[in-house]
Every structure is written in structure tokens, then in C-alpha cells.
Short mmCIF file of C-alpha atoms and ligand atoms in Angstrom, two decimals:
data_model
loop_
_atom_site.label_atom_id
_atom_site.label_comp_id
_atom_site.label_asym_id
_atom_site.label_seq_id
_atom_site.Cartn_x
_atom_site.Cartn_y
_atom_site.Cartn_z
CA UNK A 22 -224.45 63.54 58.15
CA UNK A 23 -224.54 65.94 55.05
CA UNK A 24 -220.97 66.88 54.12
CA UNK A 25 -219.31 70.07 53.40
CA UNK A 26 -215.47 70.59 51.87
CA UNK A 27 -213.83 74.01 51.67
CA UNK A 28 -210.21 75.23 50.98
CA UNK A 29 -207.92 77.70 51.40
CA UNK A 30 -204.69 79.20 49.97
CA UNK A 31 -201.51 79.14 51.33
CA UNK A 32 -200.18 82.00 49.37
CA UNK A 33 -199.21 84.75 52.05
CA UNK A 34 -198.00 83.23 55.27
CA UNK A 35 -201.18 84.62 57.69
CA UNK A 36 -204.49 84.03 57.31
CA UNK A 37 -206.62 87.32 56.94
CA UNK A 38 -209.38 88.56 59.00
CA UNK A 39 -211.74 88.21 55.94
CA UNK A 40 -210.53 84.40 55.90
CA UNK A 41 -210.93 84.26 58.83
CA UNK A 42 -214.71 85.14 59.45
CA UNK A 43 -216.09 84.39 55.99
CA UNK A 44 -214.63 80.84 56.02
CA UNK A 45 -212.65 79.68 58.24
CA UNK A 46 -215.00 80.12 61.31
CA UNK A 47 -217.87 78.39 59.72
CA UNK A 48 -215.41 75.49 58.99
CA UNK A 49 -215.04 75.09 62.94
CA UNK A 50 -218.49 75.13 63.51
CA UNK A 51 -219.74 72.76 60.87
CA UNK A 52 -217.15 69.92 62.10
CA UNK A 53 -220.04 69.26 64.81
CA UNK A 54 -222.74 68.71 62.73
CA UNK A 55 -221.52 67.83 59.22
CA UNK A 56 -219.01 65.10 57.34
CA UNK A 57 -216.38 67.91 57.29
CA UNK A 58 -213.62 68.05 54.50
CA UNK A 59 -210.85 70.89 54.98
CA UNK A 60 -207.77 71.16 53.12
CA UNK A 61 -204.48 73.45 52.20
CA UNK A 62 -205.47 74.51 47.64
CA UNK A 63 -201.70 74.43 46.79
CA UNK A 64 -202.24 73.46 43.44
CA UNK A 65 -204.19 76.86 43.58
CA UNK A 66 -201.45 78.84 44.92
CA UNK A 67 -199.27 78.04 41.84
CA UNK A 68 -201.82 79.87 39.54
CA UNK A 69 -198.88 82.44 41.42
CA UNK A 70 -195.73 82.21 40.97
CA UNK A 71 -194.68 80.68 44.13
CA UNK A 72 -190.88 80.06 45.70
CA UNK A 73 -190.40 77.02 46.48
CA UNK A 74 -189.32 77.06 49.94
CA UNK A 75 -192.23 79.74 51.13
CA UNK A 76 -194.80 77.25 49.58
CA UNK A 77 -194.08 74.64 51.51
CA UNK A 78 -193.37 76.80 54.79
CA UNK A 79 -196.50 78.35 53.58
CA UNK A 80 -198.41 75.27 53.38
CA UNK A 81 -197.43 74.19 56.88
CA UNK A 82 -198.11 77.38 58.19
CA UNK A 83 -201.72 76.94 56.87
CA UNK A 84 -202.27 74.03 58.34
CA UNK A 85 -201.40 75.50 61.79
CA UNK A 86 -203.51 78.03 61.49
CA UNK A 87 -206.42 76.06 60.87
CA UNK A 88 -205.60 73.91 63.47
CA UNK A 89 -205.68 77.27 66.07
CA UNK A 90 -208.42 78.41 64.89
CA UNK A 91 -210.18 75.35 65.96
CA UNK A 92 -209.94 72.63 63.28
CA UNK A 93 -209.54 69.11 65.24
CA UNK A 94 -208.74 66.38 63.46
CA UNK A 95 -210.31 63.98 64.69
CA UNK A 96 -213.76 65.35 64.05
CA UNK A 97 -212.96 66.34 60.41
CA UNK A 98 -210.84 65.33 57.20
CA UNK A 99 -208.10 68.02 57.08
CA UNK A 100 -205.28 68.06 54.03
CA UNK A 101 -203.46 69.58 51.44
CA UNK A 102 -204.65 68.83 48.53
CA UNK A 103 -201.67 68.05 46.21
CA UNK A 104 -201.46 64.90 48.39
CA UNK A 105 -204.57 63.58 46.48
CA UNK A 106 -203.68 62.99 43.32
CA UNK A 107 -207.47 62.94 41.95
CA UNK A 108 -207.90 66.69 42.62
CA UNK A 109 -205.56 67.31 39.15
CA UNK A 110 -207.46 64.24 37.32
CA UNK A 111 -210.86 64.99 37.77
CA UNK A 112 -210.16 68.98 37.24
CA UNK A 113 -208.75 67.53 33.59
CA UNK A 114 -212.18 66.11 33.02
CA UNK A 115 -214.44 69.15 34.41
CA UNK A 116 -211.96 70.84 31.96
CA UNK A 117 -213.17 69.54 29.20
CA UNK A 118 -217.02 69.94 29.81
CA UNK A 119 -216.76 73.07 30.84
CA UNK A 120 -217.43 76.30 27.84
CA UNK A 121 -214.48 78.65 27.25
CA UNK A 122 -217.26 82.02 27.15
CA UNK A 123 -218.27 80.06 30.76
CA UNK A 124 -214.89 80.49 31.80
CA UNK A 125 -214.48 83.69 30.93
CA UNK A 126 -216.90 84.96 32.51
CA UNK A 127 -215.48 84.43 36.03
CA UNK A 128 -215.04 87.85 37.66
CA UNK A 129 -212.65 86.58 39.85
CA UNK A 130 -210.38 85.76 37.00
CA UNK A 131 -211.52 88.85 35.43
CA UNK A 132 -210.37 90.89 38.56
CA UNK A 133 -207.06 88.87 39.50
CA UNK A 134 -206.19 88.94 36.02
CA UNK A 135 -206.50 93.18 34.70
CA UNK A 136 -204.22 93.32 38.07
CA UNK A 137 -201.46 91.39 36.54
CA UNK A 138 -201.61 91.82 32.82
CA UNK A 139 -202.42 89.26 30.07
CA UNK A 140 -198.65 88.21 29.84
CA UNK A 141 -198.29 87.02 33.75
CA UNK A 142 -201.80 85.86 33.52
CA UNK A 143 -201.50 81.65 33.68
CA UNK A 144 -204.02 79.75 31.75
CA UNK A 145 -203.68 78.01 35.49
CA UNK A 146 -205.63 80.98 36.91
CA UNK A 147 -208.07 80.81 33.83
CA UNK A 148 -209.00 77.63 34.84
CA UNK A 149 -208.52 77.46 38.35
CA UNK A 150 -212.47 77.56 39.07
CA UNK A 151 -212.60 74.68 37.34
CA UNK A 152 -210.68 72.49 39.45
CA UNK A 153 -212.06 74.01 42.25
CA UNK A 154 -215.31 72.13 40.83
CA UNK A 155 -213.30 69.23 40.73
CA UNK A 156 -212.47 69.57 44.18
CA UNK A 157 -216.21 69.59 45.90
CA UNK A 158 -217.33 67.17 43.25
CA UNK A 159 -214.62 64.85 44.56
CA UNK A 160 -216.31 64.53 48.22
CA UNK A 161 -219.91 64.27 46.95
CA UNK A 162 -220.18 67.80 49.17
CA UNK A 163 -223.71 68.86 49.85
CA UNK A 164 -222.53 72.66 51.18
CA UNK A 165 -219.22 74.32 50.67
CA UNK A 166 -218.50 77.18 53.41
CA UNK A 167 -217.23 80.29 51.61
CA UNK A 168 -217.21 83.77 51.36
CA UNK A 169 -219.34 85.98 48.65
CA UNK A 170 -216.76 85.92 46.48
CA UNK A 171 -217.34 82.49 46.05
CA UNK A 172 -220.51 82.42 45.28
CA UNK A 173 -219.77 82.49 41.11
CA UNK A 174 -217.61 79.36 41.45
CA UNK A 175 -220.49 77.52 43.46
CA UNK A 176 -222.61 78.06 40.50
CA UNK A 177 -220.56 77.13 38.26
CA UNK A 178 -220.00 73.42 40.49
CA UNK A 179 -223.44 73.32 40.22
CA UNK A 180 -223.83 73.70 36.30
CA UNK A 181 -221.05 71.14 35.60
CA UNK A 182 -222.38 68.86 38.17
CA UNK A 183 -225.82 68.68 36.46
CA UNK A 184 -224.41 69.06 33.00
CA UNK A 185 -222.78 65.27 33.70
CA UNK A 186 -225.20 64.01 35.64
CA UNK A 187 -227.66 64.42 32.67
CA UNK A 188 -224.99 63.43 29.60
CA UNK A 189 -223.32 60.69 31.54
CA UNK A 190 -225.65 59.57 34.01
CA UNK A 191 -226.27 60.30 37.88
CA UNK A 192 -222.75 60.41 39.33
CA UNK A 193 -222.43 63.98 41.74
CA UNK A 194 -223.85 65.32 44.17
CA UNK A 195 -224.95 69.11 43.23
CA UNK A 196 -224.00 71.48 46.14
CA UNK A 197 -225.46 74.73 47.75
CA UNK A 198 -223.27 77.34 48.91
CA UNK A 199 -223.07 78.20 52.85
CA UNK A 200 -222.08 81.74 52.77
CA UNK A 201 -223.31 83.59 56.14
CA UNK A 202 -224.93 86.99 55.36
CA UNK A 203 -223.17 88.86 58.18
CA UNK A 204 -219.73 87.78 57.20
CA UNK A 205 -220.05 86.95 53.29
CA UNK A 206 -217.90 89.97 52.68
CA UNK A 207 -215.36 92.08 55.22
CA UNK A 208 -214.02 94.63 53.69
CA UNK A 209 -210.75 96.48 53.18
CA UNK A 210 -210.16 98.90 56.06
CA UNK A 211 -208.67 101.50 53.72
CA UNK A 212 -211.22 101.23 51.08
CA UNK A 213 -213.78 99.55 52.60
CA UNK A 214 -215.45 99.21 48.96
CA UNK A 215 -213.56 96.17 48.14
CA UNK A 216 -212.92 92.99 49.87
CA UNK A 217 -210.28 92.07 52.10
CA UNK A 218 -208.22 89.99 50.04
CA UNK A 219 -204.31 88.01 50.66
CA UNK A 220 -203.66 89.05 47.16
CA UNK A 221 -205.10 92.64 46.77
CA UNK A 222 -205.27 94.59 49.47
CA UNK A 223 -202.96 97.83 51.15
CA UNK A 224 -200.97 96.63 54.02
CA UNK A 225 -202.85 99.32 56.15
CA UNK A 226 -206.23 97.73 55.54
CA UNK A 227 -205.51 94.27 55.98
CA UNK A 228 -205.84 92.76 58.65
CA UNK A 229 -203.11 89.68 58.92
CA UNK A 230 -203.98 87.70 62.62
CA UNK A 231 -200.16 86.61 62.28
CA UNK A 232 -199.38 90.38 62.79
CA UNK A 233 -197.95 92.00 65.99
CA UNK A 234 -201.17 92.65 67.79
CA UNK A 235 -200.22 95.85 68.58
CA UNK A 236 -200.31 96.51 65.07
CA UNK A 237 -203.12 95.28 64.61
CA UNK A 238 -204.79 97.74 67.17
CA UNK A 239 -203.82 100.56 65.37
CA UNK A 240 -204.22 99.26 61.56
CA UNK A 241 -208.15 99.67 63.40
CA UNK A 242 -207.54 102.38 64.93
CA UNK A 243 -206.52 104.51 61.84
CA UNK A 244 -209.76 102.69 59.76
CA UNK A 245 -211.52 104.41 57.23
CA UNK A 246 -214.82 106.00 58.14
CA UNK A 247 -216.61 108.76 56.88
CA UNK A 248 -217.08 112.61 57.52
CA UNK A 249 -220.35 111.65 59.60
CA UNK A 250 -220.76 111.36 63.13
CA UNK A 251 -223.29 108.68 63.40
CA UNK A 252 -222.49 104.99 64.25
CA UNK A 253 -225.13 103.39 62.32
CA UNK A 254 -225.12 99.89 60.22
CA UNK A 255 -225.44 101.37 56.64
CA UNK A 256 -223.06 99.44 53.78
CA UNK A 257 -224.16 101.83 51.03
CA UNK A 258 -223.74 105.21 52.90
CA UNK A 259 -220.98 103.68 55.44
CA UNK A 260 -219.68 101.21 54.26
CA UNK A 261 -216.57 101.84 56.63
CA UNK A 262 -218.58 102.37 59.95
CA UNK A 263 -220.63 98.88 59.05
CA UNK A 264 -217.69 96.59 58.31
CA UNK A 265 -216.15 97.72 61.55
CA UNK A 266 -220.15 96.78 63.28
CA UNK A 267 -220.14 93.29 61.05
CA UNK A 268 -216.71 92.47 62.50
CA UNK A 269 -217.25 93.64 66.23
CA UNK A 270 -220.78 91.97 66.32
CA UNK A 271 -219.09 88.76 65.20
CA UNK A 272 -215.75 88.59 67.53
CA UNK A 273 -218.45 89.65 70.66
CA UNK A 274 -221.53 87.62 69.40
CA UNK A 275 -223.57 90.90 69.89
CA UNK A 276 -226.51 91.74 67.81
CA UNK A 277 -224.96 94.56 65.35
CA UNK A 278 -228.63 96.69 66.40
CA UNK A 279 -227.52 96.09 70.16
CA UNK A 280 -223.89 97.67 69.17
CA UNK A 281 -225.69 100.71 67.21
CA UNK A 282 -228.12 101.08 70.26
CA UNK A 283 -224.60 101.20 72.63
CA UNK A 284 -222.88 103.45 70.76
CA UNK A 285 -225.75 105.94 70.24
CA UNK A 286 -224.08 109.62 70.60
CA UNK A 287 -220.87 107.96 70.75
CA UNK A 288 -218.09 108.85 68.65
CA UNK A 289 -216.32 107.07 66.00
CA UNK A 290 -213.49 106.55 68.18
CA UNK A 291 -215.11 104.45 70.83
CA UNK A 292 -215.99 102.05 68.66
CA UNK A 293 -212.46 101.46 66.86
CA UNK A 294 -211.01 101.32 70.50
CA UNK A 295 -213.36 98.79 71.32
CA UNK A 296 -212.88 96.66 68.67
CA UNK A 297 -208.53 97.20 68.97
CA UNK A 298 -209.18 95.94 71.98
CA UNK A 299 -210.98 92.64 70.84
CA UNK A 300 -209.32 91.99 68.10
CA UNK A 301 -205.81 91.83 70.16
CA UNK A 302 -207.65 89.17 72.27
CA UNK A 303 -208.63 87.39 69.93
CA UNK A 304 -205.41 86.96 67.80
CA UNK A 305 -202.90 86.65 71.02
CA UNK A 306 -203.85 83.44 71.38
CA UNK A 307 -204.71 82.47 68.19
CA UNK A 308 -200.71 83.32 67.17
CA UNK A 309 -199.41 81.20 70.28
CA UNK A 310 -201.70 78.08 69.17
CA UNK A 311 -200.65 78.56 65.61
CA UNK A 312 -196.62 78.93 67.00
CA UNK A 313 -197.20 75.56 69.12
CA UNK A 314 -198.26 73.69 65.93
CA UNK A 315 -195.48 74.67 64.01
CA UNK A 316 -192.92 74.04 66.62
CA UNK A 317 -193.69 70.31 66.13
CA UNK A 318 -193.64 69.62 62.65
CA UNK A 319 -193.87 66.11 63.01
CA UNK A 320 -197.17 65.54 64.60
CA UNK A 321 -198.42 68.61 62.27
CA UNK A 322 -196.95 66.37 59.15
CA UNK A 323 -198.83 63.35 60.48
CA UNK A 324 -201.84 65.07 60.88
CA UNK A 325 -202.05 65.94 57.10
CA UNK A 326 -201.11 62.10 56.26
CA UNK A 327 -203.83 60.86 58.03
CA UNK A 328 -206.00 63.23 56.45
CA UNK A 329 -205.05 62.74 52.68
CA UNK A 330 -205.65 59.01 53.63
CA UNK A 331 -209.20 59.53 54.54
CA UNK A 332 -209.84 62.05 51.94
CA UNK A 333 -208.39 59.90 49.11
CA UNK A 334 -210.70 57.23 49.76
CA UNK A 335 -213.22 58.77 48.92
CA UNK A 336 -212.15 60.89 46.06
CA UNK A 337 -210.58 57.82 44.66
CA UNK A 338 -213.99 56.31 44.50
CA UNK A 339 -215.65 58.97 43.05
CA UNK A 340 -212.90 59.50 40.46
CA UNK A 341 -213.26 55.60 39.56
CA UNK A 342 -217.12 55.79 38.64
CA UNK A 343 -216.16 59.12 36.83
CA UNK A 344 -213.78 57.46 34.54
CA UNK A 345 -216.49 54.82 34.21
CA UNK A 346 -219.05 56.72 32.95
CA UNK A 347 -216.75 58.57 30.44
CA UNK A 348 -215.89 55.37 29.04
CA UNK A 349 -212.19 55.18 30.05
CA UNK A 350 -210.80 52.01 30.03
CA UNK A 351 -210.13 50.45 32.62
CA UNK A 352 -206.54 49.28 33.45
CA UNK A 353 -206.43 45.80 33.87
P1 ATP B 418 -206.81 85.79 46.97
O1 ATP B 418 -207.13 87.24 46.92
O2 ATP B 418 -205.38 85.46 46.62
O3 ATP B 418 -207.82 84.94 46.25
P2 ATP B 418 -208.17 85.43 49.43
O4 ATP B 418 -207.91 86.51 50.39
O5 ATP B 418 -209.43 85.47 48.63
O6 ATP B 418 -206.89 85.37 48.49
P3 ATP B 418 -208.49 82.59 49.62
O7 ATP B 418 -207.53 81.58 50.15
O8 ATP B 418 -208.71 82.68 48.15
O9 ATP B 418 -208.06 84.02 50.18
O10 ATP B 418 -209.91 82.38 50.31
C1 ATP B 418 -210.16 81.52 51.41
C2 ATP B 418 -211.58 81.74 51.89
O11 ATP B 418 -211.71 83.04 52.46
C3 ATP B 418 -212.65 81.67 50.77
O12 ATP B 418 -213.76 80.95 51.24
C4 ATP B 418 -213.03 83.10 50.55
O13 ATP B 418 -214.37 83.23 50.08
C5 ATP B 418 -212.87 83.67 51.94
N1 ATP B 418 -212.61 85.12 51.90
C6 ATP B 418 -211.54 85.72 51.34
N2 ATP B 418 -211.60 87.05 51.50
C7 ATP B 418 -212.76 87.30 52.20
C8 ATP B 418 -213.39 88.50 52.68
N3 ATP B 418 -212.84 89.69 52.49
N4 ATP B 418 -214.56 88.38 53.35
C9 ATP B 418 -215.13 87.17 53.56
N5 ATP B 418 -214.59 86.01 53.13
C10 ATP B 418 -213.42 86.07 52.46
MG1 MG B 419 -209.65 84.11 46.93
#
């Protein structure tokens, strides 16, 4: 079975909708048909400042969530990934191959960081791509499950990947990105220009599934369109109107041409009622799973145990011949 890892943040409390069906959704999927490594990036979230006690409710609460949303672990490797130790050592190394103009010229560090300012910027965010390389290199993945705004940090895995393979001798696997076209990118439902994102977006255009669902409802209700009348799959000229298709095509599994066909002389409103309406039944249950996993800490702890266990095997292997090929010394 080829093998895939992914990750997510536990930085706000609820998963978004962009989470949600740019990652999270293929993770569920590929536990079928692929060697499938999940886990909670908290080492990530600290790029942050993060209080202590909402980090690890936080991380918990992550873990639920993927859990609701479908994540069974018995049919894939789910766990947070400060538990494995070798995340932090072989980011050190990738560290140290990687070019500071390479670094730099993530956009996502680029974006994240003119938002805060130079002096609440981390040199932890600077090189927080980096151990993300660290982190598929780790599992040997052959496809990480993302969303577009991955796509940079993929590349970069790749580069590094190849860069030791050819200095130090064949030692990782070099990985493709799986990034679905239809849901590579939902947008903001203010500004439906930029991304939904945990860490950027208005309240009113994010979509949190955590949320009330009757809020929900009505953060699509009130959506940002466009002066037009015509419900037509266009992200250049409507970008509002198409990330409200992309999203209802997904949740129903209809065709986004049979949606534009059904709502032919229809008016914008029909469309944001319609997809109110499936959004609240699709995050109803999702919030009662996620409330049932977190009622029972214990068993939710215990999952994540058993799941650092499997994952550090094999990281700890691949960290080991690593080292070996640097030329560490081995401790006797
Ligand atoms: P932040 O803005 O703090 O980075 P985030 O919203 O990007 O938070 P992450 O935990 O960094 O959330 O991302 C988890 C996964 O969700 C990643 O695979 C990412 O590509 C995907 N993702 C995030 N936002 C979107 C979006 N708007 N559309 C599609 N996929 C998304
Ligand atoms: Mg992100």
C-alpha cells in the first residue's frame, strides 16, 4: 500500500470548512486504500503564541474532530506529533540543508508574517516548512493530502528529499502532493478572494463546523456574491457564486454543471438556502460525534498512545539511517 501522512493545527478550537474539504475529507477516504498517517502539528501551533491550557484542550479537541469526521483508528496511524520525538530531530537536520533565500521565499511565511510584524514574527514560523519536510520524510510518504496552499511546502519536501538522497545517498522517499482540484482552495465567504483560513479570516466568512448551526445557516445566507444575477461556475468573474457551487457540489456529490443546469433562472437566494440547509446537516452530527469523543477523554487519550507507538516506529527507523548517513555517531 503506498502511504500518505498529513497534519493539522490545533490552533483555534473548530476545524474550518476549508479544513475540512481540502484535507480532512481526503484523509477519510485515503484510510481505505493507502498506509495512512494522520496527526495533531502542535509543535506547529507554537510558531503562535499559544496558552497553555487551550493547547492542550485544543489538541484534544482536534483529535475529536478528526475522529467525527471519520478517522478510525484502526485503519490508520493517528497522533499528535510532539509525542514523537523525531519530528523536532530530523526538522534540525532538514534545517541545516535547507538555503536561507529558499526559506524565504515561502509565501506562506511571507503572508502570515506582514500580518504580524517582524517583531512577533518567530524564527519558529520562518522555519516551520521545514519541519513540516521533516515530518513526511519521517513516514517515507508517497502522497501528502493538502490543500493549495500547500502545494509550495510539497515542493520544497521534494527538493530537500532529493538534495540528500544525492549528497548522502538514497535514504527518502520523494512525495507528490494530493491536492483535489475542486476543493484545493474554499474561499472566504466575505472576500471570497482569499482562502478560508483558522488564522486569517472575518468571523462572518468563516465557516467554524463547531459553530451553532444556526449560525452557520445564516453566515451562508449573508455570503458574498456579486451584482449579477446569473448562477454560473466562474472563479475569475464570481468568485463568490463558484465557491458557494464548489462547496454545495461537494457536501451533495452533485456535478457543479448539474447544480448550474438546476439553478438556471434561479436567483442567488435559492442557492444559499440550499446550501444553509446542507451545511446544518452536515455539521449537526458532526458536533455530536466530536462532543461524544471528548466526553471520554480516556479512550480519546489512548487512542493517540497507540498511535504515537505505531508512528514512532517507523520514524525512529528512518531517523536512525538518517543519522547514519550524516555520519553521527552512534551511541554505544
Ligand atoms: P492557518 O491559517 O493558521 O495556517 P489553516 O486554516 O491553514 O490555519 P491548517 O491547520 O494550517 O489550517 O491546515 C490544515 C489543512 O487544511 C491543510 O492541508 C491546508 O492546506 C488545508 N486548508 C486550510 N485552509 C484551506 C482552504 N481554505 N481551502 C482548502 N484547504 C484548506
Ligand atoms: Mg495553514
Amino acid at each position: 500500500r503506498p502511504r500518505v501522512l498529513s497534519g493539522i493545527q490545533p490552533t483555534a478550537g473548530s476545524f474550518h470548512l476549508g479544513n475540512y474539504l481540502g484535507a480532512v475529507r481526503q484523509w477519510v477516504a485515503l484510510q481505505e486504500t493507502h498506509d495512512a498517517f494522520y496527526m495533531v502539528v502542535d509543535l506547529h501551533a507554537i510558531t503562535i503564541p499559544q496558552d497553555p491550557a487551550a493547547l492542550r484542550a485544543n489538541t484534544r479537541l482536534a483529535a475529536a474532530q478528526l475522529l467525527a469526521a471519520g478517522l478510525d483508528p484502526d485503519r490508520c496511524t493517528l497522533f499528535v506529533q510532539s509525542h514523537v520525538p523525531e519530528h523536532a530531530q530530523l526538522g534540525w537536520v532538514m534545517n541545516c540543508l535547507t538555503g536561507f533565500g529558499e526559506a524565504s521565499r515561502m509565501t506562506q511565511f511571507k503572508d502570515k508574517s506582514a500580518k504580524q510584524g517582524s517583531d512577533r514574527t518567530t524564527v519558529g514560523l520562518f522555519t516551520y516548512p521545514v519541519l513540516q519536510v521533516a515530518d513526511i520524510l519521517l513516514y517515507q510518504a508517497n502522497q501528502v493530502p493538502v490543500g493549495e496552499d500547500q502545494r509550495q511546502h510539497i515542493e520544497l519536501t521534494r527538493d530537500l528529499a532529493e538534495r540528500f538522497n544525492a549528497r548522502l545517498g538514497e535514504t527518502f522517499t520523494v512525495p507528490e502532493p494530493y491536492i483535489l482540484k475542486e476543493t484545493a482552495k474554499i474561499y472566504d465567504l466575505q472576500d471570497p478572494t482569499v482562502k478560508m483560513s483558522k488564522s486569517a479570516s472575518t468571523p462572518k466568512g468563516l465557516i467554524n463546523l463547531l459553530d451553532e448551526p444556526k449560525a452557520t445557516a445564516k453566515k451562508v445566507r449573508s455570503a458574498v456574491t456579486d451584482t449579477d444575477t446569473v448562477i454560473r461556475f466562474d472563479p475569475v468573474g464570481k468568485p463568490g457564486v463558484s465557491n458557494l457551487l464548489s462547496i454545495s457540489s461537494t457536501l451533495t456529490g452533485r456535478p457543479v454543471a448539474e447544480l448550474e443546469k438546476e439553478y438556471e433562472g434561479k436567483m442567488y437566494g435559492a442557492l444559499k438556502t440550499d446550501l444553509a440547509e446542507q451545511m446544518v446537516e452536515f455539521v449537526t452530527p458532526f458536533r455530536e460525534r466530536t462532543q461524544a469523543y471528548l466526553d471520554d477523554p480516556e479512550t480519546l487519550d489512548s487512542i493517540l498512545a497507540k498511535g504515537a507507538e505505531k508512528a514512532r516506529a517507523v520514524a525512529a527507523e528512518t531517523l536512525a539511517q538518517a543519522y547514519d548517513r550524516i555520519g553521527f555517531l552512534p551511541a554505544k
